[in-house]
Amino acid sequence: MSSLMKPFVQNSIRACVAPILALSLGLTGCASGPKKDDQVETRITEIMSKMSVEQKVAQLIMPDISTITPEDVAKYRFGTILNGGNSGPYGNERSKPEDWLKLADAFWEASRTPHADGSPVIPVLWATDAVHGHSNVVGATLFPHNIGLGATRDPALIREIGRITAAEIKVTGIDWTFAPTLAVVRDDRWGRTYEGYAEDKGLVSELGAAMVEGLQGTGPDFLSQDHVIATAKHFFGDGGTGGVDTGDTVGNEPDLVEMHAFPYRAALKSGAQTVMASFSSINGQKMHGNKSYLTELLKVEMGFDGLVVGDWNGHGRIPGCTNKDCPESINAGLDIFMVPDDWKALLTNTKAAVDSGKISQERLDDAVRRILRVKMRYGLFDLPAPSARKLGGKYALLGSPEHRAVARKAVSESLVLLKNDGVLPINPSKTILVAGEGADSIAKQSGGWTISWQGGGDLTNADFPGAESIFAGIAKQAEAAGGKAILSVDGSYKTKPDVAIVVFGEKPYAEFMGDIKNLSYGDAKPLALLKKFQAQQIPVLAVFLTGRPLWVNKELNASNAFVAAWLPGSEGGGLADVLLQTKAGQVQKDFKGKLSFSWPQACDDYALNPGEANYKPLFGYDFGLTYGEHAAWTKLDEKCALSQPNAENDVAVFARGQSVAPFTLVAADAKGQRLTLAGAKGKSAAGDVQLVSMDRNAQEDARTISWKAGGSFGFEASSALNPAALAEGRAIRIDYQIGTRPTGPVTLSMSCGANCRDEIDITSSLALAEQKGWMTAFLPLSCFKKGTQVGMPFSIQSSGSFEMSISAVTLVDDGGETACRF
């Protein structure tokens, strides 16, 4: 433990029993909720005495279901498994609930197969990311993301949401969720801001503890078969990285601990059984390798006796480690490696580390004991197969009316009214025009971590049976009141409406995919709609779907009322409950939501927190109007220096695993049949070209393209590019690796309209690059014909089979390079 941390630890332990904190958080100490049971510990000791080193090490390995089978579990006896954000049963992320339960049974039975030598049989534990409901499963109830729940300020509601989420998880045979997130978010540029409840550590503590209690139960109901195992994550500092996902939290360490580790005290007191280590660093040291914090602070000083699980290949980011080998993480205090792909090599190498003494037998036994302790507290050893349990296969619970009613309540209580000049509440007997890309999109209103990791993409309303879009909720109430709601995404109409609602906001994203450089909201289409309605003297309400406060001064000025709706989830009708009056003209529900994140006055106010210097928000922490309140409106400054053209010349075509607007991934087979690829995987109509996500430096930050019998793959622009991006002195840079060399000719081309296409043969270059790792190709645009309407700045055509992975495609300055070679 560092000398800087020792005084804090001593003070923090005393602080746990301070009267004020005890009253506000219900704390009487720092230790975990349940006490050690002597009978359980004796049973663990007996089991461990009969386990081989390899069997013990297998308990430390957590593979992803996309890379293992029940047969693998029977052979290697892994202690835990997970389904990542894009991993569904049998390779289908849209699998039916029945398939989830079927696979859960298969893994369970595999782990319960007796050993030939009579050694102990230890059941496998399956974990999932149920972060706003059982959000990977089609038909489940989707609650508002945590940023919306933070606005409710209602721990009892959060506790009930946890209970419902646990029940729906249990239906599909899973026992463990990686929730809640306890990040104290201090910079809203971070792509995981919406996973945090608040920028205030006290509110994060209160609501995080409530979610733990809802998921796991309390008192006699603790870890009963109505509940699941919760995870307090990501320990710690993930919200302080300056807006960079998996970055570095820098500062005085006692202060950082006091801010960012604070919510874990309440979570542990509420009985959290697992803690996930953060991807991020503290003053340059990766948390996955930080013994001072994982062991000395969390386990020793805070008294945590549950297990510490890693994040997705987080151990591989420690200097000197790889995804396949990292004894340093176990020695630092990690108990379970989350290793989605490289589990076989990691199993072998970790056993070798124990055999050589790099990992002590004592540390191995401590990790295994913690894992078995959590399993026994949950009763896992004594349970039948998942389908035979209390809630297993009770599919009527998934998205049940009772569950959806709670989600709808959460939506209505999370809405924050920022502006209202009298347009709200709306009379439902009027003609209401509902416009904007978010008006009738359940995927957009649900955000990331919805069915897939990133959400959005090619998801349609058909993927959300039983759910309700924002428009559908408004239309239902308008029709019942004798009015009319008209859906017009582009805002066009034949008959002038009485009022317009524009629903717009951020596209779905998750983790580093959502990191941004500043808080300026950049989509011009919604602003044009708002201004259009204003000019036509149609009262207009702006409904903003967002995972964080953003600089929307122009949109605020152009609207008569403005509501921050966050990411409400599957129950879009909850908005209508607040925005519309009853048929009799009365308020149905008033606004209750209060900002748990300060709202920026300027586009560079990304680190805006009460108590800090220069705290000048447009709307402060805890702001939120009601129908009984009126705030005079003064036109806001619409200038943002940061929204001027970027001084950097690089234009991203493909980055962080996704195409960058205005580009779209497209594939075509040998017959020319085209397919737009929006998700993490896809294939052309005949299957000749297939695409899957892969990890290079981060989760799913690259794509692997496989050609079977010829076809093409590229990036098509939906609109003309800025001529400056294609001017003289520009080049295209491609970061790639070759898995298998091509069996036929391969060309790289740029298309810029009719009779404007040129190509370069890159067959030999790709053949030489086979199995050589990641490389960078650099081609000046002068090698290609160019025009003003470039539609395909990057396209690869193959006449045979080969495999290529791409992590980045960028238009850059050529630096004087003129050679036309790949």
PDB file of C-alpha atoms in Angstrom, residues 529-792:
ATOM      1  CA  LEU A 529     -37.198  20.906 -37.994  1.00  0.00           C
ATOM      2  CA  LEU A 530     -37.539  22.986 -34.836  1.00  0.00           C
ATOM      3  CA  LYS A 531     -36.846  26.202 -36.730  1.00  0.00           C
ATOM      4  CA  LYS A 532     -39.281  25.204 -39.450  1.00  0.00           C
ATOM      5  CA  PHE A 533     -42.116  24.738 -36.985  1.00  0.00           C
ATOM      6  CA  GLN A 534     -41.258  27.979 -35.212  1.00  0.00           C
ATOM      7  CA  ALA A 535     -41.312  29.864 -38.505  1.00  0.00           C
ATOM      8  CA  GLN A 536     -44.716  28.376 -39.289  1.00  0.00           C
ATOM      9  CA  GLN A 537     -45.976  29.419 -35.847  1.00  0.00           C
ATOM     10  CA  ILE A 538     -46.554  25.846 -34.766  1.00  0.00           C
ATOM     11  CA  PRO A 539     -45.801  25.373 -31.045  1.00  0.00           C
ATOM     12  CA  VAL A 540     -42.997  22.835 -30.832  1.00  0.00           C
ATOM     13  CA  LEU A 541     -41.713  20.559 -28.078  1.00  0.00           C
ATOM     14  CA  ALA A 542     -38.193  19.133 -28.232  1.00  0.00           C
ATOM     15  CA  VAL A 543     -37.736  15.675 -26.697  1.00  0.00           C
ATOM     16  CA  PHE A 544     -34.038  14.918 -26.365  1.00  0.00           C
ATOM     17  CA  LEU A 545     -32.832  11.298 -26.237  1.00  0.00           C
ATOM     18  CA  THR A 546     -29.344  11.335 -24.818  1.00  0.00           C
ATOM     19  CA  GLY A 547     -26.857   9.485 -22.673  1.00  0.00           C
ATOM     20  CA  ARG A 548     -25.428  12.709 -21.223  1.00  0.00           C
ATOM     21  CA  PRO A 549     -26.031  16.458 -21.039  1.00  0.00           C
ATOM     22  CA  LEU A 550     -24.980  18.075 -24.311  1.00  0.00           C
ATOM     23  CA  TRP A 551     -24.620  21.633 -25.570  1.00  0.00           C
ATOM     24  CA  VAL A 552     -27.953  22.219 -27.331  1.00  0.00           C
ATOM     25  CA  ASN A 553     -28.336  25.993 -26.998  1.00  0.00           C
ATOM     26  CA  LYS A 554     -29.570  26.301 -30.573  1.00  0.00           C
ATOM     27  CA  GLU A 555     -32.192  23.620 -30.063  1.00  0.00           C
ATOM     28  CA  LEU A 556     -33.296  25.162 -26.769  1.00  0.00           C
ATOM     29  CA  ASN A 557     -33.742  28.540 -28.451  1.00  0.00           C
ATOM     30  CA  ALA A 558     -35.677  26.989 -31.331  1.00  0.00           C
ATOM     31  CA  SER A 559     -38.215  25.171 -29.143  1.00  0.00           C
ATOM     32  CA  ASN A 560     -41.133  26.268 -26.984  1.00  0.00           C
ATOM     33  CA  ALA A 561     -40.480  23.471 -24.516  1.00  0.00           C
ATOM     34  CA  PHE A 562     -37.547  21.128 -24.022  1.00  0.00           C
ATOM     35  CA  VAL A 563     -37.496  17.789 -22.188  1.00  0.00           C
ATOM     36  CA  ALA A 564     -34.430  15.688 -21.405  1.00  0.00           C
ATOM     37  CA  ALA A 565     -35.804  12.164 -21.825  1.00  0.00           C
ATOM     38  CA  TRP A 566     -32.443  10.369 -21.509  1.00  0.00           C
ATOM     39  CA  LEU A 567     -32.635   6.764 -22.802  1.00  0.00           C
ATOM     40  CA  PRO A 568     -36.047   5.604 -21.556  1.00  0.00           C
ATOM     41  CA  GLY A 569     -36.041   1.999 -22.755  1.00  0.00           C
ATOM     42  CA  SER A 570     -38.955  -0.091 -23.944  1.00  0.00           C
ATOM     43  CA  GLU A 571     -41.835   1.848 -22.396  1.00  0.00           C
ATOM     44  CA  GLY A 572     -42.069   4.970 -24.538  1.00  0.00           C
ATOM     45  CA  GLY A 573     -45.644   5.488 -23.386  1.00  0.00           C
ATOM     46  CA  GLY A 574     -44.256   6.867 -20.143  1.00  0.00           C
ATOM     47  CA  LEU A 575     -43.554  10.137 -21.949  1.00  0.00           C
ATOM     48  CA  ALA A 576     -47.171  10.541 -23.005  1.00  0.00           C
ATOM     49  CA  ASP A 577     -48.228  10.143 -19.360  1.00  0.00           C
ATOM     50  CA  VAL A 578     -46.437  13.394 -18.548  1.00  0.00           C
ATOM     51  CA  LEU A 579     -46.533  15.358 -21.806  1.00  0.00           C
ATOM     52  CA  LEU A 580     -50.269  14.968 -22.461  1.00  0.00           C
ATOM     53  CA  GLN A 581     -53.256  16.066 -20.422  1.00  0.00           C
ATOM     54  CA  THR A 582     -56.167  13.808 -19.620  1.00  0.00           C
ATOM     55  CA  LYS A 583     -59.186  13.883 -21.884  1.00  0.00           C
ATOM     56  CA  ALA A 584     -60.737  16.246 -19.347  1.00  0.00           C
ATOM     57  CA  GLY A 585     -57.808  18.638 -19.663  1.00  0.00           C
ATOM     58  CA  GLN A 586     -56.090  17.823 -16.364  1.00  0.00           C
ATOM     59  CA  VAL A 587     -52.436  17.038 -15.721  1.00  0.00           C
ATOM     60  CA  GLN A 588     -51.908  13.261 -15.728  1.00  0.00           C
ATOM     61  CA  LYS A 589     -48.466  13.284 -14.120  1.00  0.00           C
ATOM     62  CA  ASP A 590     -46.268  16.207 -13.266  1.00  0.00           C
ATOM     63  CA  PHE A 591     -42.542  16.305 -13.933  1.00  0.00           C
ATOM     64  CA  LYS A 592     -40.518  14.838 -11.064  1.00  0.00           C
ATOM     65  CA  GLY A 593     -37.093  14.403 -12.640  1.00  0.00           C
ATOM     66  CA  LYS A 594     -34.131  16.476 -11.451  1.00  0.00           C
ATOM     67  CA  LEU A 595     -30.761  16.663 -13.159  1.00  0.00           C
ATOM     68  CA  SER A 596     -28.183  14.333 -11.642  1.00  0.00           C
ATOM     69  CA  PHE A 597     -25.637  15.774 -14.084  1.00  0.00           C
ATOM     70  CA  SER A 598     -25.100  19.505 -14.576  1.00  0.00           C
ATOM     71  CA  TRP A 599     -26.118  20.837 -17.996  1.00  0.00           C
ATOM     72  CA  PRO A 600     -23.475  22.782 -19.970  1.00  0.00           C
ATOM     73  CA  GLN A 601     -23.760  26.446 -20.846  1.00  0.00           C
ATOM     74  CA  ALA A 602     -20.840  26.223 -23.280  1.00  0.00           C
ATOM     75  CA  CYS A 603     -19.776  23.410 -25.579  1.00  0.00           C
ATOM     76  CA  ASP A 604     -16.482  22.959 -23.742  1.00  0.00           C
ATOM     77  CA  ASP A 605     -18.100  22.585 -20.292  1.00  0.00           C
ATOM     78  CA  TYR A 606     -17.496  18.853 -20.299  1.00  0.00           C
ATOM     79  CA  ALA A 607     -16.144  18.629 -16.725  1.00  0.00           C
ATOM     80  CA  LEU A 608     -18.877  20.534 -14.916  1.00  0.00           C
ATOM     81  CA  ASN A 609     -19.336  19.524 -11.290  1.00  0.00           C
ATOM     82  CA  PRO A 610     -20.666  21.358  -8.204  1.00  0.00           C
ATOM     83  CA  GLY A 611     -17.997  22.606  -5.854  1.00  0.00           C
ATOM     84  CA  GLU A 612     -15.342  22.912  -8.529  1.00  0.00           C
ATOM     85  CA  ALA A 613     -13.824  26.130  -9.848  1.00  0.00           C
ATOM     86  CA  ASN A 614     -15.650  27.909 -12.688  1.00  0.00           C
ATOM     87  CA  TYR A 615     -18.867  25.991 -12.079  1.00  0.00           C
ATOM     88  CA  LYS A 616     -21.285  27.932 -14.282  1.00  0.00           C
ATOM     89  CA  PRO A 617     -23.853  25.514 -15.679  1.00  0.00           C
ATOM     90  CA  LEU A 618     -26.799  26.457 -17.833  1.00  0.00           C
ATOM     91  CA  PHE A 619     -28.932  24.208 -15.624  1.00  0.00           C
ATOM     92  CA  GLY A 620     -27.355  23.180 -12.346  1.00  0.00           C
ATOM     93  CA  TYR A 621     -27.294  19.864 -10.569  1.00  0.00           C
ATOM     94  CA  ASP A 622     -30.787  19.122  -9.186  1.00  0.00           C
ATOM     95  CA  PHE A 623     -32.539  21.424 -11.690  1.00  0.00           C
ATOM     96  CA  GLY A 624     -35.896  20.390 -13.108  1.00  0.00           C
ATOM     97  CA  LEU A 625     -39.084  22.361 -13.651  1.00  0.00           C
ATOM     98  CA  THR A 626     -42.610  21.240 -12.810  1.00  0.00           C
ATOM     99  CA  TYR A 627     -45.895  22.387 -14.303  1.00  0.00           C
ATOM    100  CA  GLY A 628     -46.318  24.713 -11.360  1.00  0.00           C
ATOM    101  CA  GLU A 629     -43.014  26.465 -12.006  1.00  0.00           C
ATOM    102  CA  HIS A 630     -42.041  28.954 -14.658  1.00  0.00           C
ATOM    103  CA  ALA A 631     -38.547  30.112 -15.534  1.00  0.00           C
ATOM    104  CA  ALA A 632     -38.179  33.198 -17.696  1.00  0.00           C
ATOM    105  CA  TRP A 633     -36.330  32.442 -20.908  1.00  0.00           C
ATOM    106  CA  THR A 634     -33.496  34.541 -22.250  1.00  0.00           C
ATOM    107  CA  LYS A 635     -32.090  33.641 -25.642  1.00  0.00           C
ATOM    108  CA  LEU A 636     -28.925  31.607 -25.251  1.00  0.00           C
ATOM    109  CA  ASP A 637     -25.569  32.235 -26.879  1.00  0.00           C
ATOM    110  CA  GLU A 638     -25.361  29.965 -29.924  1.00  0.00           C
ATOM    111  CA  LYS A 639     -21.656  30.388 -30.611  1.00  0.00           C
ATOM    112  CA  CYS A 640     -19.288  27.505 -30.011  1.00  0.00           C
ATOM    113  CA  ALA A 641     -15.667  28.015 -30.941  1.00  0.00           C
ATOM    114  CA  LEU A 642     -15.099  24.279 -30.834  1.00  0.00           C
ATOM    115  CA  SER A 643     -17.766  23.663 -33.451  1.00  0.00           C
ATOM    116  CA  GLN A 644     -15.662  25.395 -36.097  1.00  0.00           C
ATOM    117  CA  PRO A 645     -13.969  23.124 -38.669  1.00  0.00           C
ATOM    118  CA  ASN A 646     -11.518  20.832 -36.918  1.00  0.00           C
ATOM    119  CA  ALA A 647      -7.914  21.824 -37.292  1.00  0.00           C
ATOM    120  CA  GLU A 648      -6.990  18.185 -37.710  1.00  0.00           C
ATOM    121  CA  ASN A 649      -6.955  16.998 -41.310  1.00  0.00           C
ATOM    122  CA  ASP A 650      -7.698  13.332 -40.701  1.00  0.00           C
ATOM    123  CA  VAL A 651     -11.109  12.126 -41.881  1.00  0.00           C
ATOM    124  CA  ALA A 652     -12.147   8.801 -40.358  1.00  0.00           C
ATOM    125  CA  VAL A 653     -13.925   6.360 -42.650  1.00  0.00           C
ATOM    126  CA  PHE A 654     -13.809   3.425 -40.233  1.00  0.00           C
ATOM    127  CA  ALA A 655     -12.747   3.655 -36.585  1.00  0.00           C
ATOM    128  CA  ARG A 656     -13.366   1.872 -33.276  1.00  0.00           C
ATOM    129  CA  GLY A 657     -15.113  -0.974 -35.032  1.00  0.00           C
ATOM    130  CA  GLN A 658     -17.694   1.119 -36.858  1.00  0.00           C
ATOM    131  CA  SER A 659     -18.073   3.100 -40.045  1.00  0.00           C
ATOM    132  CA  VAL A 660     -18.085   6.845 -39.453  1.00  0.00           C
ATOM    133  CA  ALA A 661     -20.835   9.044 -40.919  1.00  0.00           C
ATOM    134  CA  PRO A 662     -21.457   9.607 -43.789  1.00  0.00           C
ATOM    135  CA  PHE A 663     -19.908   6.211 -44.548  1.00  0.00           C
ATOM    136  CA  THR A 664     -21.655   2.844 -44.366  1.00  0.00           C
ATOM    137  CA  LEU A 665     -20.215  -0.667 -44.622  1.00  0.00           C
ATOM    138  CA  VAL A 666     -21.474  -2.498 -47.700  1.00  0.00           C
ATOM    139  CA  ALA A 667     -20.737  -5.964 -49.054  1.00  0.00           C
ATOM    140  CA  ALA A 668     -21.609  -7.681 -52.313  1.00  0.00           C
ATOM    141  CA  ASP A 669     -21.250 -11.280 -53.410  1.00  0.00           C
ATOM    142  CA  ALA A 670     -19.839 -12.508 -56.701  1.00  0.00           C
ATOM    143  CA  LYS A 671     -23.218 -11.958 -58.356  1.00  0.00           C
ATOM    144  CA  GLY A 672     -23.324  -8.334 -57.253  1.00  0.00           C
ATOM    145  CA  GLN A 673     -26.079  -8.708 -54.653  1.00  0.00           C
ATOM    146  CA  ARG A 674     -25.476  -5.963 -52.066  1.00  0.00           C
ATOM    147  CA  LEU A 675     -25.923  -5.864 -48.311  1.00  0.00           C
ATOM    148  CA  THR A 676     -25.537  -2.962 -45.889  1.00  0.00           C
ATOM    149  CA  LEU A 677     -23.749  -4.062 -42.724  1.00  0.00           C
ATOM    150  CA  ALA A 678     -24.776  -2.189 -39.576  1.00  0.00           C
ATOM    151  CA  GLY A 679     -24.143  -4.669 -36.783  1.00  0.00           C
ATOM    152  CA  ALA A 680     -21.193  -6.586 -35.396  1.00  0.00           C
ATOM    153  CA  LYS A 681     -21.614  -9.350 -37.941  1.00  0.00           C
ATOM    154  CA  GLY A 682     -23.256  -9.991 -41.277  1.00  0.00           C
ATOM    155  CA  LYS A 683     -22.850 -11.595 -44.659  1.00  0.00           C
ATOM    156  CA  SER A 684     -23.773 -11.076 -48.274  1.00  0.00           C
ATOM    157  CA  ALA A 685     -26.868 -12.743 -49.675  1.00  0.00           C
ATOM    158  CA  ALA A 686     -25.008 -15.812 -50.941  1.00  0.00           C
ATOM    159  CA  GLY A 687     -22.651 -15.881 -47.973  1.00  0.00           C
ATOM    160  CA  ASP A 688     -19.577 -15.298 -50.136  1.00  0.00           C
ATOM    161  CA  VAL A 689     -18.534 -12.303 -48.021  1.00  0.00           C
ATOM    162  CA  GLN A 690     -18.830 -12.529 -44.234  1.00  0.00           C
ATOM    163  CA  LEU A 691     -18.009  -9.975 -41.541  1.00  0.00           C
ATOM    164  CA  VAL A 692     -17.521 -10.490 -37.802  1.00  0.00           C
ATOM    165  CA  SER A 693     -16.265  -8.245 -35.027  1.00  0.00           C
ATOM    166  CA  MET A 694     -12.883  -8.833 -33.386  1.00  0.00           C
ATOM    167  CA  ASP A 695     -10.683  -7.298 -30.713  1.00  0.00           C
ATOM    168  CA  ARG A 696      -7.441  -5.511 -31.547  1.00  0.00           C
ATOM    169  CA  ASN A 697      -6.779  -2.952 -28.802  1.00  0.00           C
ATOM    170  CA  ALA A 698     -10.264  -2.907 -27.300  1.00  0.00           C
ATOM    171  CA  GLN A 699     -13.463  -4.901 -27.393  1.00  0.00           C
ATOM    172  CA  GLU A 700     -14.781  -5.251 -30.964  1.00  0.00           C
ATOM    173  CA  ASP A 701     -12.685  -2.352 -32.286  1.00  0.00           C
ATOM    174  CA  ALA A 702     -11.942  -4.148 -35.569  1.00  0.00           C
ATOM    175  CA  ARG A 703     -13.704  -6.277 -38.172  1.00  0.00           C
ATOM    176  CA  THR A 704     -12.663  -9.476 -39.928  1.00  0.00           C
ATOM    177  CA  ILE A 705     -13.855  -9.942 -43.523  1.00  0.00           C
ATOM    178  CA  SER A 706     -13.815 -13.383 -45.108  1.00  0.00           C
ATOM    179  CA  TRP A 707     -14.178 -13.925 -48.848  1.00  0.00           C
ATOM    180  CA  LYS A 708     -15.291 -17.459 -49.773  1.00  0.00           C
ATOM    181  CA  ALA A 709     -15.775 -17.318 -53.521  1.00  0.00           C
ATOM    182  CA  GLY A 710     -15.312 -13.753 -54.604  1.00  0.00           C
ATOM    183  CA  GLY A 711     -17.113 -10.548 -53.801  1.00  0.00           C
ATOM    184  CA  SER A 712     -16.497  -7.039 -52.531  1.00  0.00           C
ATOM    185  CA  PHE A 713     -16.419  -5.071 -49.318  1.00  0.00           C
ATOM    186  CA  GLY A 714     -16.141  -1.325 -48.805  1.00  0.00           C
ATOM    187  CA  PHE A 715     -17.380   1.943 -47.378  1.00  0.00           C
ATOM    188  CA  GLU A 716     -19.986   3.940 -49.246  1.00  0.00           C
ATOM    189  CA  ALA A 717     -20.641   7.626 -48.565  1.00  0.00           C
ATOM    190  CA  SER A 718     -24.281   8.697 -48.317  1.00  0.00           C
ATOM    191  CA  SER A 719     -23.364  12.255 -49.313  1.00  0.00           C
ATOM    192  CA  ALA A 720     -20.545  14.026 -51.112  1.00  0.00           C
ATOM    193  CA  LEU A 721     -17.377  14.456 -49.119  1.00  0.00           C
ATOM    194  CA  ASN A 722     -15.802  17.778 -48.280  1.00  0.00           C
ATOM    195  CA  PRO A 723     -13.533  18.526 -51.283  1.00  0.00           C
ATOM    196  CA  ALA A 724     -10.732  19.316 -48.822  1.00  0.00           C
ATOM    197  CA  ALA A 725     -10.716  15.667 -47.768  1.00  0.00           C
ATOM    198  CA  LEU A 726      -9.930  14.644 -51.356  1.00  0.00           C
ATOM    199  CA  ALA A 727      -7.647  17.493 -52.368  1.00  0.00           C
ATOM    200  CA  GLU A 728      -4.154  17.170 -53.763  1.00  0.00           C
ATOM    201  CA  GLY A 729      -1.740  15.908 -51.171  1.00  0.00           C
ATOM    202  CA  ARG A 730      -4.212  13.520 -49.553  1.00  0.00           C
ATOM    203  CA  ALA A 731      -3.953   9.763 -48.987  1.00  0.00           C
ATOM    204  CA  ILE A 732      -5.884   6.817 -47.621  1.00  0.00           C
ATOM    205  CA  ARG A 733      -4.388   4.917 -44.666  1.00  0.00           C
ATOM    206  CA  ILE A 734      -5.540   1.384 -43.831  1.00  0.00           C
ATOM    207  CA  ASP A 735      -4.624  -0.582 -40.697  1.00  0.00           C
ATOM    208  CA  TYR A 736      -5.022  -4.270 -41.483  1.00  0.00           C
ATOM    209  CA  GLN A 737      -3.833  -7.825 -41.001  1.00  0.00           C
ATOM    210  CA  ILE A 738      -4.134 -10.878 -43.248  1.00  0.00           C
ATOM    211  CA  GLY A 739      -5.346 -14.164 -41.810  1.00  0.00           C
ATOM    212  CA  THR A 740      -5.213 -16.272 -44.985  1.00  0.00           C
ATOM    213  CA  ARG A 741      -3.703 -15.175 -48.295  1.00  0.00           C
ATOM    214  CA  PRO A 742      -5.956 -14.668 -51.338  1.00  0.00           C
ATOM    215  CA  THR A 743      -6.447 -17.542 -53.790  1.00  0.00           C
ATOM    216  CA  GLY A 744      -7.219 -15.153 -56.641  1.00  0.00           C
ATOM    217  CA  PRO A 745      -6.654 -11.546 -57.726  1.00  0.00           C
ATOM    218  CA  VAL A 746      -7.588  -8.805 -55.241  1.00  0.00           C
ATOM    219  CA  THR A 747      -7.936  -5.119 -56.100  1.00  0.00           C
ATOM    220  CA  LEU A 748      -8.353  -1.935 -54.087  1.00  0.00           C
ATOM    221  CA  SER A 749     -10.464   0.725 -55.774  1.00  0.00           C
ATOM    222  CA  MET A 750     -12.018   4.148 -55.306  1.00  0.00           C
ATOM    223  CA  SER A 751     -15.282   4.973 -57.015  1.00  0.00           C
ATOM    224  CA  CYS A 752     -16.392   8.525 -57.664  1.00  0.00           C
ATOM    225  CA  GLY A 753     -19.395   8.251 -59.917  1.00  0.00           C
ATOM    226  CA  ALA A 754     -20.031   7.219 -63.498  1.00  0.00           C
ATOM    227  CA  ASN A 755     -16.846   6.395 -65.430  1.00  0.00           C
ATOM    228  CA  CYS A 756     -14.810   7.480 -62.411  1.00  0.00           C
ATOM    229  CA  ARG A 757     -13.208   4.433 -60.917  1.00  0.00           C
ATOM    230  CA  ASP A 758      -9.649   3.266 -60.683  1.00  0.00           C
ATOM    231  CA  GLU A 759      -8.126   0.251 -59.021  1.00  0.00           C
ATOM    232  CA  ILE A 760      -4.793  -1.129 -57.881  1.00  0.00           C
ATOM    233  CA  ASP A 761      -3.850  -4.804 -57.748  1.00  0.00           C
ATOM    234  CA  ILE A 762      -2.859  -5.647 -54.162  1.00  0.00           C
ATOM    235  CA  THR A 763      -2.781  -9.452 -54.426  1.00  0.00           C
ATOM    236  CA  SER A 764       0.943  -9.941 -53.888  1.00  0.00           C
ATOM    237  CA  SER A 765       1.070  -7.465 -50.994  1.00  0.00           C
ATOM    238  CA  LEU A 766      -1.709  -9.304 -49.187  1.00  0.00           C
ATOM    239  CA  ALA A 767      -0.052 -12.675 -49.784  1.00  0.00           C
ATOM    240  CA  LEU A 768       3.213 -11.431 -48.279  1.00  0.00           C
ATOM    241  CA  ALA A 769       1.329 -10.071 -45.240  1.00  0.00           C
ATOM    242  CA  GLU A 770      -0.233 -13.421 -44.315  1.00  0.00           C
ATOM    243  CA  GLN A 771       0.135 -14.131 -40.579  1.00  0.00           C
ATOM    244  CA  LYS A 772       2.524 -11.161 -40.171  1.00  0.00           C
ATOM    245  CA  GLY A 773       0.314  -9.288 -37.701  1.00  0.00           C
ATOM    246  CA  TRP A 774      -1.034  -5.768 -37.978  1.00  0.00           C
ATOM    247  CA  MET A 775       0.287  -3.556 -40.759  1.00  0.00           C
ATOM    248  CA  THR A 776      -0.449  -0.106 -42.179  1.00  0.00           C
ATOM    249  CA  ALA A 777      -1.000   0.574 -45.871  1.00  0.00           C
ATOM    250  CA  PHE A 778      -0.655   4.120 -47.195  1.00  0.00           C
ATOM    251  CA  LEU A 779      -1.897   5.070 -50.660  1.00  0.00           C
ATOM    252  CA  PRO A 780      -1.891   8.637 -52.069  1.00  0.00           C
ATOM    253  CA  LEU A 781      -5.219   9.575 -53.636  1.00  0.00           C
ATOM    254  CA  SER A 782      -3.253  10.662 -56.687  1.00  0.00           C
ATOM    255  CA  CYS A 783      -3.125   6.939 -57.481  1.00  0.00           C
ATOM    256  CA  PHE A 784      -6.849   7.087 -58.215  1.00  0.00           C
ATOM    257  CA  LYS A 785      -9.111   9.096 -60.466  1.00  0.00           C
ATOM    258  CA  LYS A 786     -11.062  11.576 -58.406  1.00  0.00           C
ATOM    259  CA  GLY A 787     -14.210  13.585 -58.842  1.00  0.00           C
ATOM    260  CA  THR A 788     -16.405  15.815 -56.746  1.00  0.00           C
ATOM    261  CA  GLN A 789     -18.846  13.020 -55.920  1.00  0.00           C
ATOM    262  CA  VAL A 790     -16.778  10.291 -54.314  1.00  0.00           C
ATOM    263  CA  GLY A 791     -19.170   7.566 -53.250  1.00  0.00           C
ATOM    264  CA  MET A 792     -16.797   4.720 -52.397  1.00  0.00           C
TER     265      MET A 792
END
